[in-house]
Coordinates of C-alpha atoms in Angstrom, one line a residue:
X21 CA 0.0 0.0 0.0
X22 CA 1.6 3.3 -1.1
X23 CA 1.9 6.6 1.5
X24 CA -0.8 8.3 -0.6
X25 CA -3.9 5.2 -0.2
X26 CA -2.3 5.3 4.0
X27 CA -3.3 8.9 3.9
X28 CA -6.4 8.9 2.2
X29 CA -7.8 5.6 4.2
X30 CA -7.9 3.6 0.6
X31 CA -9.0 0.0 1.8
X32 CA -7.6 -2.6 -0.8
X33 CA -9.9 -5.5 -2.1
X34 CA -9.6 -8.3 0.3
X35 CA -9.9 -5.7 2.9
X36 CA -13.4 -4.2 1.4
X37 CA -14.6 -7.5 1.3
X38 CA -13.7 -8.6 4.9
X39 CA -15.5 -4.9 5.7
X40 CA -18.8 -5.9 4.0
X41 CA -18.9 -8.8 5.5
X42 CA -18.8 -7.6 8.6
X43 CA -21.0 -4.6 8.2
X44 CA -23.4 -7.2 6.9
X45 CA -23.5 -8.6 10.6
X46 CA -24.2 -5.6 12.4
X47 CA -26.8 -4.9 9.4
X48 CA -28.2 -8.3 10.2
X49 CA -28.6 -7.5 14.0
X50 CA -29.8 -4.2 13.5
X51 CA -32.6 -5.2 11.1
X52 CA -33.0 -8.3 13.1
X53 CA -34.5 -5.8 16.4
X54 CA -35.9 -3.7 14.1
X55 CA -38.5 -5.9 12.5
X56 CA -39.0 -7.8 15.6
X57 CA -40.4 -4.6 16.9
X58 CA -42.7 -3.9 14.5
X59 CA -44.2 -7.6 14.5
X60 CA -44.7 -7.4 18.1
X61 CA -48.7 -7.2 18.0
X62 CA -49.4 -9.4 15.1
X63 CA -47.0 -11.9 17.0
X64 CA -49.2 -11.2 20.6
X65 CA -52.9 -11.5 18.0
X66 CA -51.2 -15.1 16.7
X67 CA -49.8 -17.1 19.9
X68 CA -52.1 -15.6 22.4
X69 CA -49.2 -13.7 24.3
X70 CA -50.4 -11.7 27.6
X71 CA -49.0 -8.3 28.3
X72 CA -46.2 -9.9 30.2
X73 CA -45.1 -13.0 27.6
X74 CA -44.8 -10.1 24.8
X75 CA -42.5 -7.9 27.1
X76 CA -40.6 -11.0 27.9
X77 CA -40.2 -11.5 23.8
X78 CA -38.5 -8.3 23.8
X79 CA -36.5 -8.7 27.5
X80 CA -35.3 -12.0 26.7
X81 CA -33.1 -10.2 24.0
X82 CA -32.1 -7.5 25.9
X83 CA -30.8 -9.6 28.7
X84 CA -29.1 -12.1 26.5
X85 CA -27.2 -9.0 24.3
X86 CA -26.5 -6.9 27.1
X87 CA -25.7 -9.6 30.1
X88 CA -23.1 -11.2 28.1
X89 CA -21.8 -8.3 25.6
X90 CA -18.9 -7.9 28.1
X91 CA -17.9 -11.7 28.3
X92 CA -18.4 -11.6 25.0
X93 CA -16.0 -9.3 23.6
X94 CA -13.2 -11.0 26.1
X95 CA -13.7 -13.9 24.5
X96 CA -13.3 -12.9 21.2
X97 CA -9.1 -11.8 22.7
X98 CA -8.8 -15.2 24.1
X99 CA -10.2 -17.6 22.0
X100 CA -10.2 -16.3 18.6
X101 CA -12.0 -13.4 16.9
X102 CA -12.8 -15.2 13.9
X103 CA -13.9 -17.8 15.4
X104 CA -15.8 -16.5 17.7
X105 CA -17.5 -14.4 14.9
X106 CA -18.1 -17.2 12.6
X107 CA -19.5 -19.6 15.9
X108 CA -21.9 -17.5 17.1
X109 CA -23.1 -16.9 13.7
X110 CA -24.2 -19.7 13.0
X111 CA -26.0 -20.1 16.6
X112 CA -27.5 -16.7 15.6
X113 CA -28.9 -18.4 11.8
X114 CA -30.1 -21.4 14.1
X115 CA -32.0 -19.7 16.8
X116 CA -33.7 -16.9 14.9
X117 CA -34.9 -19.7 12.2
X118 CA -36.1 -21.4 15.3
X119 CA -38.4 -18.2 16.4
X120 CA -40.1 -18.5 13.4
X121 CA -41.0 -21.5 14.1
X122 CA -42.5 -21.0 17.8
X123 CA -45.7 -22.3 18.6
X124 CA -45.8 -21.3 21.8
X125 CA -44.9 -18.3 23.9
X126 CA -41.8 -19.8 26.3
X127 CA -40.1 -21.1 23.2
X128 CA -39.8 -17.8 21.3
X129 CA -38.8 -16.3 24.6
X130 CA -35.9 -19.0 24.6
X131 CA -35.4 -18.4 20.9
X132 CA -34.5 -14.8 21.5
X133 CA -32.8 -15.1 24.7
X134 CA -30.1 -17.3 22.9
X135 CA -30.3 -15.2 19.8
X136 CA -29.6 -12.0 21.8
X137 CA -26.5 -14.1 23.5
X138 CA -25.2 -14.9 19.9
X139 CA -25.4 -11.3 19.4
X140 CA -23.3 -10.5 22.2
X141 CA -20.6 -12.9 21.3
X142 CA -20.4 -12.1 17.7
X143 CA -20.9 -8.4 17.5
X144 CA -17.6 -7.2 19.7
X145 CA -15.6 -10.3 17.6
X146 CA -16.8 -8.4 14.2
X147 CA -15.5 -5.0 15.7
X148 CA -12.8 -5.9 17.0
X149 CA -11.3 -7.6 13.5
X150 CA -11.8 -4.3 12.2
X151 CA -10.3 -2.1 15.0
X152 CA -7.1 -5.0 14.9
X153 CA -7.0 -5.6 11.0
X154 CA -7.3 -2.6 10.0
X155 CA -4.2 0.2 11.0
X156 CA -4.9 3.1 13.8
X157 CA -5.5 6.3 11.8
X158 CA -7.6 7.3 8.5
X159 CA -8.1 3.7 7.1
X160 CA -9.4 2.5 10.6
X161 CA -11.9 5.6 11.2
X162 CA -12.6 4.7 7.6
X163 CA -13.7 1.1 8.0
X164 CA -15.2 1.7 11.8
X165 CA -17.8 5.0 10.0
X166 CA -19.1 2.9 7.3
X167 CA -19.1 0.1 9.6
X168 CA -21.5 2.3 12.4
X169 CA -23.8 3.7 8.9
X170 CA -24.6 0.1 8.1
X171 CA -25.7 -0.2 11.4
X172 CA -27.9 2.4 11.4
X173 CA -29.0 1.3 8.2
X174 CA -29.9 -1.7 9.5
X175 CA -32.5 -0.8 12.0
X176 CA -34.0 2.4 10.2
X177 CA -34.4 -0.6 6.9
X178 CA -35.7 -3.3 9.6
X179 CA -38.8 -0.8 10.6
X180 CA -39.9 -0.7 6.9
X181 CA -39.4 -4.2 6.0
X182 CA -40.7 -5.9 9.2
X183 CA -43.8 -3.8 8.6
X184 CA -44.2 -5.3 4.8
X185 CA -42.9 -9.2 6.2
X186 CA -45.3 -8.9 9.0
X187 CA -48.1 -8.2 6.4
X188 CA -47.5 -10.9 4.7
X189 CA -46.6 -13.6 8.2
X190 CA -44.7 -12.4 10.8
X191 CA -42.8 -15.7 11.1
X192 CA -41.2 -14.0 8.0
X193 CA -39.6 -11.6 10.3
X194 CA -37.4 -14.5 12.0
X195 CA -37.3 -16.3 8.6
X196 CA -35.6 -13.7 7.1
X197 CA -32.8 -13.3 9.1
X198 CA -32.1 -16.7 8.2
X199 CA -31.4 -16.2 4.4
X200 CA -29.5 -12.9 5.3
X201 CA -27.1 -14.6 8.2
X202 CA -26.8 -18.1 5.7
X203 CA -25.2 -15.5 3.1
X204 CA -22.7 -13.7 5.4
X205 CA -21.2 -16.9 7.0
X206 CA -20.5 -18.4 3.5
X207 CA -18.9 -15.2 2.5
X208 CA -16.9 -15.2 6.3
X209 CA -15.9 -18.6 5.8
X210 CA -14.3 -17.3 2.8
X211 CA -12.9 -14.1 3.5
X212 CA -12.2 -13.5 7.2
X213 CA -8.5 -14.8 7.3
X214 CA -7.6 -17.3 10.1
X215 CA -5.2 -15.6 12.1
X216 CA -1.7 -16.7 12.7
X217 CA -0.8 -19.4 15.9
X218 CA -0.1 -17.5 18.8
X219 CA 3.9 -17.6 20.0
X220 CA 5.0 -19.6 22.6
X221 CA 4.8 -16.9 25.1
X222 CA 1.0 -16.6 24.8
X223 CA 0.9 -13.5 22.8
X224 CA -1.0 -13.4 19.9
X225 CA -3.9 -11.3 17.9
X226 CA -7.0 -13.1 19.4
X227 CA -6.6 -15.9 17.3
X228 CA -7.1 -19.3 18.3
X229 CA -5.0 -21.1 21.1
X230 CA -4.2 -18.0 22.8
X231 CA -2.5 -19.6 25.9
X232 CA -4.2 -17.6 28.9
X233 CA -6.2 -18.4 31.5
X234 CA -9.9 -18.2 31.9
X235 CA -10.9 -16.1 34.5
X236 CA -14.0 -18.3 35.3
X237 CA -15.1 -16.1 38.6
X238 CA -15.0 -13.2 37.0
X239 CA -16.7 -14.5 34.0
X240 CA -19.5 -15.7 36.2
X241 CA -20.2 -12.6 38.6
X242 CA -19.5 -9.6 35.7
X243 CA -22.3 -11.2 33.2
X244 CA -24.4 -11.9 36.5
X245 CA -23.6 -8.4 37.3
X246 CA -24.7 -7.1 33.9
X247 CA -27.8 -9.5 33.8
X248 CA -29.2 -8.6 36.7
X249 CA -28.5 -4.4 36.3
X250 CA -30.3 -4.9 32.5
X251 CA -33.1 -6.8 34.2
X252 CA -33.9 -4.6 37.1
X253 CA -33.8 -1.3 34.7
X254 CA -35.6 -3.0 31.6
X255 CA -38.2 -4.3 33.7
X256 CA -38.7 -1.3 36.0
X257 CA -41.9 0.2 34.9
X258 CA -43.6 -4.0 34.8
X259 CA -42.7 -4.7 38.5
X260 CA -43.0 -3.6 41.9
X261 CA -40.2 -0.6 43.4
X262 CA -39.3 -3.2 46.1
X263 CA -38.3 -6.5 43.2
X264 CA -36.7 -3.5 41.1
X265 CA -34.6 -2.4 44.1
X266 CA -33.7 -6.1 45.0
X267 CA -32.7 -7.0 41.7
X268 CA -30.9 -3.7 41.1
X269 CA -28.9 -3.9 44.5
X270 CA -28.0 -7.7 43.6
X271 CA -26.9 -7.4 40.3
X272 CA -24.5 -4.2 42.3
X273 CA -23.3 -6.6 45.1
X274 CA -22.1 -8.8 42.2
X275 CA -20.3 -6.1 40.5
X276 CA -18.9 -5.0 43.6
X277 CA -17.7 -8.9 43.9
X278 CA -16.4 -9.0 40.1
X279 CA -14.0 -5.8 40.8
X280 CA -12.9 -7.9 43.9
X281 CA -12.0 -10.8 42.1
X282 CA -10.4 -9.4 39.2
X283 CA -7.9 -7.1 41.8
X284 CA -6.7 -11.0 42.8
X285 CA -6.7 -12.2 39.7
X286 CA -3.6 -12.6 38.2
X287 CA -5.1 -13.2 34.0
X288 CA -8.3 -11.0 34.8
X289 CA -10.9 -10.7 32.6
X290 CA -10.9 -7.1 32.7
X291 CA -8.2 -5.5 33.6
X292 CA -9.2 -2.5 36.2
X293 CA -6.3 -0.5 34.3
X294 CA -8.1 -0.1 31.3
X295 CA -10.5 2.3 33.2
X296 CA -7.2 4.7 33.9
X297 CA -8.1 5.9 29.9
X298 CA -9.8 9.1 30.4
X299 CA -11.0 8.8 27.0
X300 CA -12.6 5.2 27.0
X301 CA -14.3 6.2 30.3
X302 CA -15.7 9.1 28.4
X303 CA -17.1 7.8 25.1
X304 CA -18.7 4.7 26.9
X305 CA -20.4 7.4 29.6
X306 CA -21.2 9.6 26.5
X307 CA -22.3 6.6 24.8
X308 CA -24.9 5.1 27.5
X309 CA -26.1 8.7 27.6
X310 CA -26.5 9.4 24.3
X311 CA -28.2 5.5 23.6
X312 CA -30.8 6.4 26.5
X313 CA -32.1 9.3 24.7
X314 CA -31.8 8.1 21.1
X315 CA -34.0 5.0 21.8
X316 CA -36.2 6.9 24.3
X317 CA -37.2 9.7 21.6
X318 CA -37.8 6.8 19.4
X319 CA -40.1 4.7 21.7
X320 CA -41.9 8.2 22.0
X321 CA -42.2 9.1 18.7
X322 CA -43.6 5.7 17.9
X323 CA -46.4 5.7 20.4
X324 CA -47.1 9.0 19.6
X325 CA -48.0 8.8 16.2
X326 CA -49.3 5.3 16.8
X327 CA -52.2 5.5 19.8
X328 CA -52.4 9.6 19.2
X329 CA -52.3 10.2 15.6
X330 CA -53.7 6.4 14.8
X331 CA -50.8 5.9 12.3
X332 CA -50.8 1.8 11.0
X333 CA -47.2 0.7 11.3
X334 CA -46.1 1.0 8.0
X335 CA -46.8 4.6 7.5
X336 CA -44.4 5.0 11.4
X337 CA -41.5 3.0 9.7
X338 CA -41.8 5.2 6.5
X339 CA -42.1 8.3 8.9
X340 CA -39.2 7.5 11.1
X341 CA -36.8 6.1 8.5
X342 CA -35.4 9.6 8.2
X343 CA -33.1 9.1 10.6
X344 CA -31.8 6.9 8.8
X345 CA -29.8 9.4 6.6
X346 CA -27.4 8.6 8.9
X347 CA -26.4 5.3 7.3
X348 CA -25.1 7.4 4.2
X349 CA -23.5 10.2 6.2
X350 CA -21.3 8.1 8.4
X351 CA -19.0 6.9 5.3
X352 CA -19.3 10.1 3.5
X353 CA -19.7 13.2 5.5
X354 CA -18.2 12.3 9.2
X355 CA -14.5 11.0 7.9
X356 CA -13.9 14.2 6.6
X357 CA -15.2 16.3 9.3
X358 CA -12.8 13.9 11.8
X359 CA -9.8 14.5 9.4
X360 CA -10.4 18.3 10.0
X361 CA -11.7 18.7 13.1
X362 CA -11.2 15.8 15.3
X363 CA -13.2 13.3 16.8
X364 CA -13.8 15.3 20.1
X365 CA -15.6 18.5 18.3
X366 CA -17.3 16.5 16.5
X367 CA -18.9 13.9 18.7
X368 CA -19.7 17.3 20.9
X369 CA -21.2 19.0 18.1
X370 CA -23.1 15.3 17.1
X371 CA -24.7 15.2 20.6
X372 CA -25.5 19.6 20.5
X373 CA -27.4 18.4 17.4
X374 CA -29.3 15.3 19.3
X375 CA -29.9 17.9 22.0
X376 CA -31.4 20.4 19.5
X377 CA -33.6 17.7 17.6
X378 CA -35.2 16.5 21.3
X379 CA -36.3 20.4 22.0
X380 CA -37.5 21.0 18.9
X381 CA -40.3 17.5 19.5
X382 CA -40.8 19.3 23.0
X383 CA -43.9 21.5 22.0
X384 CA -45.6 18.7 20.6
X385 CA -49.3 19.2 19.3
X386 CA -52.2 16.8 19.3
X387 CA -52.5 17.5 15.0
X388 CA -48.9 18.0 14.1
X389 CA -48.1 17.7 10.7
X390 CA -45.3 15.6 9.2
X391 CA -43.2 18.7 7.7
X392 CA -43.6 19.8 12.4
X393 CA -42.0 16.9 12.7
X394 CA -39.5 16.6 9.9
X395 CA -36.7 18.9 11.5
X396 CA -36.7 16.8 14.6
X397 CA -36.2 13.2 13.1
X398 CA -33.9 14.9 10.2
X399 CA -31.5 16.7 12.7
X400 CA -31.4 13.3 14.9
X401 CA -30.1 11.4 11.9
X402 CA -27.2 14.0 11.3
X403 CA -26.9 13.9 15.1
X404 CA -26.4 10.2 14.8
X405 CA -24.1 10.1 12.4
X406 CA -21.6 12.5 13.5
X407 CA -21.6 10.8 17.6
X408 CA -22.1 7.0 17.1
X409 CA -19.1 6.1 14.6
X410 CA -16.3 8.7 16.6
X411 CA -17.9 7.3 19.9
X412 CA -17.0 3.7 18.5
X413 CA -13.2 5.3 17.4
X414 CA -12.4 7.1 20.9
X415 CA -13.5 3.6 22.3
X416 CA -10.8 1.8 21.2
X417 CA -8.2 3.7 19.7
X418 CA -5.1 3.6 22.1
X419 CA -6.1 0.5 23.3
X420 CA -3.5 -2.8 22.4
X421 CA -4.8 -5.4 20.5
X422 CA -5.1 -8.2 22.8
X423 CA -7.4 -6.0 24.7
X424 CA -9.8 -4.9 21.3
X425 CA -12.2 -7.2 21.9
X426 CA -12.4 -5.9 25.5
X427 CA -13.3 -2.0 24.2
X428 CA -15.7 -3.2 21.9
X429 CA -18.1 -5.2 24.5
X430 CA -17.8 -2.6 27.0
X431 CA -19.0 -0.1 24.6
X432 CA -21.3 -2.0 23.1
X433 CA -22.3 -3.2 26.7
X434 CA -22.7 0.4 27.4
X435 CA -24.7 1.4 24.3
X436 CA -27.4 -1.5 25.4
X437 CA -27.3 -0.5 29.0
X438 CA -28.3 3.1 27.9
X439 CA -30.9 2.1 25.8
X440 CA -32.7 -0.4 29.0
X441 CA -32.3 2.5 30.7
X442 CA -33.9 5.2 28.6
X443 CA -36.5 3.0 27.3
X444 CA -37.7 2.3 31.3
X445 CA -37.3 6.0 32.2
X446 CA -39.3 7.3 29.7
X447 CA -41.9 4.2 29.9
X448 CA -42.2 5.4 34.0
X449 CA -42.6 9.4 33.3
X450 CA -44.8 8.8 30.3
X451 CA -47.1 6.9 33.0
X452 CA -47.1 8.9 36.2
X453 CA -48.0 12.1 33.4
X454 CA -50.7 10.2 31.9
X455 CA -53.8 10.7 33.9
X456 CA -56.6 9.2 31.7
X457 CA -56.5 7.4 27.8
X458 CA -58.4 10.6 26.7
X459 CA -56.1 12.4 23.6
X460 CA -55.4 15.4 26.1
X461 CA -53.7 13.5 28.7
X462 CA -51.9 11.5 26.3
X463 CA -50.0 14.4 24.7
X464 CA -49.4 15.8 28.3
X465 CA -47.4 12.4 29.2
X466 CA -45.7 12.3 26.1
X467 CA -44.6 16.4 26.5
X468 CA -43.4 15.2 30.2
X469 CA -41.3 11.8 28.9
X470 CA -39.9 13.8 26.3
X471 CA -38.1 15.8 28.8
X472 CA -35.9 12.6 29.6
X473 CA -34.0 12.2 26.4
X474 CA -33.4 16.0 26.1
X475 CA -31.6 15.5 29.7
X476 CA -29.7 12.5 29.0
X477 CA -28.5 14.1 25.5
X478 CA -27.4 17.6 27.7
X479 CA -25.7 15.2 30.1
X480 CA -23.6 13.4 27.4
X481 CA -22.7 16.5 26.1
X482 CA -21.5 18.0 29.1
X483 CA -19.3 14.6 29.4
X484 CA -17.7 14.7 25.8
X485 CA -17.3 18.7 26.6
X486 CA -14.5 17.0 29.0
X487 CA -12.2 16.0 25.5
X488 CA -12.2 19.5 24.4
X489 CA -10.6 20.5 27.0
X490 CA -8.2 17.9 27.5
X491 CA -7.8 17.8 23.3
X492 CA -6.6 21.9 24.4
X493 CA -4.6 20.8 27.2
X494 CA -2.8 18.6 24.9
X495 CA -1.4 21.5 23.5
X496 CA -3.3 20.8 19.6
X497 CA -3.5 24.2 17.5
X498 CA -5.7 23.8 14.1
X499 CA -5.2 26.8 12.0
X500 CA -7.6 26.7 8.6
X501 CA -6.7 24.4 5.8
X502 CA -4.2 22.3 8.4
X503 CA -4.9 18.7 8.8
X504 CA -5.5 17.7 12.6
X505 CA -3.0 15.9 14.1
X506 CA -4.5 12.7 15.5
X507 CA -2.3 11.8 18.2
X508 CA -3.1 15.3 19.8
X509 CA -7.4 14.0 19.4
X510 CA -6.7 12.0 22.4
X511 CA -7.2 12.4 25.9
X512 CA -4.0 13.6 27.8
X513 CA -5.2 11.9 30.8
X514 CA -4.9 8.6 28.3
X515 CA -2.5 6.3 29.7
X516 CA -0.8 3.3 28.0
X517 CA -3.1 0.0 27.7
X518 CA -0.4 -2.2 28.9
X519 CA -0.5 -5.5 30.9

């Protein structure tokens, strides 16, 4: 590869096709929520799911994604990214073709619990092959902001389709998947490239046969940990304050107990250190933050056009795939805007944007018309695209390879954590503001839950503004026309990710 293709972020062929492979998986498991949540009541209408066995549909995912993301992404460093993408692939094909086949409510709710933990295995191992096959610099912030479009893509797609499968049988919604997830893993089998044997020191690039230990106890009580915290919050506003509080102080008293181990552990499976990175801590904070109040507007958005406005499901998908502009801004718009400004400014000018699209929903009316809505939805997709992919760079730039894996789940476990926890806090204020069912006292609880994703999006603002300041402690001076130096774009208070 010349200087000039280095420079630019060229990708060469093999490379491409190792990227769209990848960015087919996260496709695949953003369209895969996506449709799911648009099937939801055709699904309740066709098994005879109560109120409770449909939430479970959806919280049996959650659980599984976000209980294990963490374990998940370790395991990719220790036993092979590639084939711990590849694995856990194919348990995701299986599973998902086994929801559609669900007679019953308990087995789709084990269908998706298992589906969700295939997710959390094979989405940090498809990251992190990027973040360690692909050089620090333009070529990797290349590959990671297409990578985060697709994903976008993927769920702004997976409302509009599910909505047309689910017309026709929403076992098509779970079928689907199937076709998509067969294609990917022949084309992985192909081009993902086995990574070389590990030395005999241990050392090696998360291939197979790394020769560390397993940290089994803290394997057992960080994903009981995470369980348990993604239970309590995601089932908040569906149980009593006393089983929330239990739950939520159990699943603390575990992490408490993880941190304990891992301090005495001599081949942890986190290492403690890697929190010393003031800019890891920051993008995963900024991240939860900013995933709260993306998928809280959402959830808003959705029941507001849908038991307000009496808007069929398909004509919400069409309404809210706006935001997904993001998916072509990403690969096009945000590298250049990172080559010139930095990620720092612009993640803080993505999540000034997220703030200024949540205001602009706050004076809701009971007869809005679309154009009302328009600069709301179309200022959250430019939002999205300028925080999500730098988040994802910040996350794991600086960090050494055998610990990629590691960065990816705790980001990703921090992206699903936000979005529990937005989802529940809106879900509660939308409830305690909603007095009656009468069209009035809907919009009033809606105006009042709105207020939530505004706050989390000010909050992870304020966080981020934390990198500009360190970014001008750092000593980096950008006059007009001069390239930013990248080395300068990270924390000063970034220390070395070193065993």
């Amino acid at each position: 590869m010349t200087s000039r293709q280095t420079a630019s972020g060229a990708l060469r062929g093999r490379e491409g096709g190792v990227l769209l492979v990848l960015c087919g998986a996260i496709f695949l498991e953003g369209i895969d929520v996506a449709m799911l949540n648009v099937a939801l009541p055709s699904i309740r209408a066709d098994l005879g799911l109560s109120t409770g066995s449909l939430q479970w549909v959806m919280s049996a995912y959650v659980l599984g994604y976000g209980g294990f993301m963490l374990l998940g992404g370790r395991a990719a460093d220790l036993f092979g990214r590639r084939r711990m993408f590849v694995g856990w692939l194919a348990v995701f094909l299986l599973f998902s073709g086994l929801g559609g086949f669900a007679t019953e409510g308990w087995t789709l709710i084990v269908a998706r619990f298992v589906t969700g933990v295939a997710a959390a295995f094979m989405t940090p191992a498809g990251l992190s092959i990027i973040t360690t096959g692909f050089e620090e610099g333009p070529r990797r912030d290349k590959a990671l902001l297409f990578y985060a479009g697709t994903s976008a893509a993927g769920f702004s797609i997976g409302l509009v389709v599910g909505g047309l499968l689910t017309a026709v049988d929403w076992r098509w919604v779970f079928f689907a998947p199937v076709v998509l997830s067969a294609l990917i893993l022949v084309a992985a089998l192909a081009l993902v490239p086995k990574p070389p044997r590990p030395g005999r020191a241990g050392t090696g690039t998360g291939g197979a046969g790394v020769r560390q230990s397993v940290d089994l106890a803290g394997g057992v009580t960080v994903t009981a940990a995470v369980v348990l915290l993604v239970l309590g919050v995601e089932r908040a506003t569906h149980s009593s304050l006393a089983w929330t509080a239990g739950t939520i102080g159990a699943g603390l008293a575990f992490l408490a107990a993880f941190v304990a181990v891992e301090r005495r552990s001599a081949s942890p499976l986190v290492r403690l250190g890697v929190f010393r990175s003031g800019a890891l801590v920051r993008a995963n904070l900024s991240g939860l933050l900013f995933s709260a109040g993306f998928f809280g507007f959402q959830f808003l958005v959705v029941l507001y056009l849908q038991e307000l406005r009496d808007w069929s499901t398909l004509q919400t998908s069409f309404a809210m795939i706006v935001i997904g502009i993001d998916a072509v801004l990403s690969p096009l718009l945000t590298p250049r805007l990172v080559a010139r400004f930095g990620n720092a400014r612009v993640i803080f000018g993505g999540l000034l944007l997220a703030s200024l699209a949540y205001a602009l929903f706050l004076p809701v009316g009971a007869d809005w018309t679309y154009p009302a809505m328009f600069p709301s939805l179309i200022v959250l997709g430019l939002a999205f695209s300028l925080a999500y992919g730098p988040l994802t760079i910040v996350a794991t730039e600086g960090v050494k390879e055998e610990e990629q894996g590691l960065a990816g789940g705790l980001l990703y476990t921090s992206f699903q954590f936000g979005a529990a926890l937005g989802l529940s806090t809106v879900t509660a204020v939308n409830v305690a503001a909603t007095t009656s069912t009468s069209p009035a006292a809907l919009l009033d609880g809606y105006r009042a839950a709105l207020w939530v994703p505004l706050a989390a999006a000010l909050l992870a603002t304020l966080v981020s503004a934390f990198g500009l300041r360190a970014r001008r402690a750092a000593g980096t001076v950008v006059s007009p026309g001069e390239p930013v130096d990248r080395g300068a774009d990270r924390s000063s208070d970034q220390l070395p990710v070193s065993h």
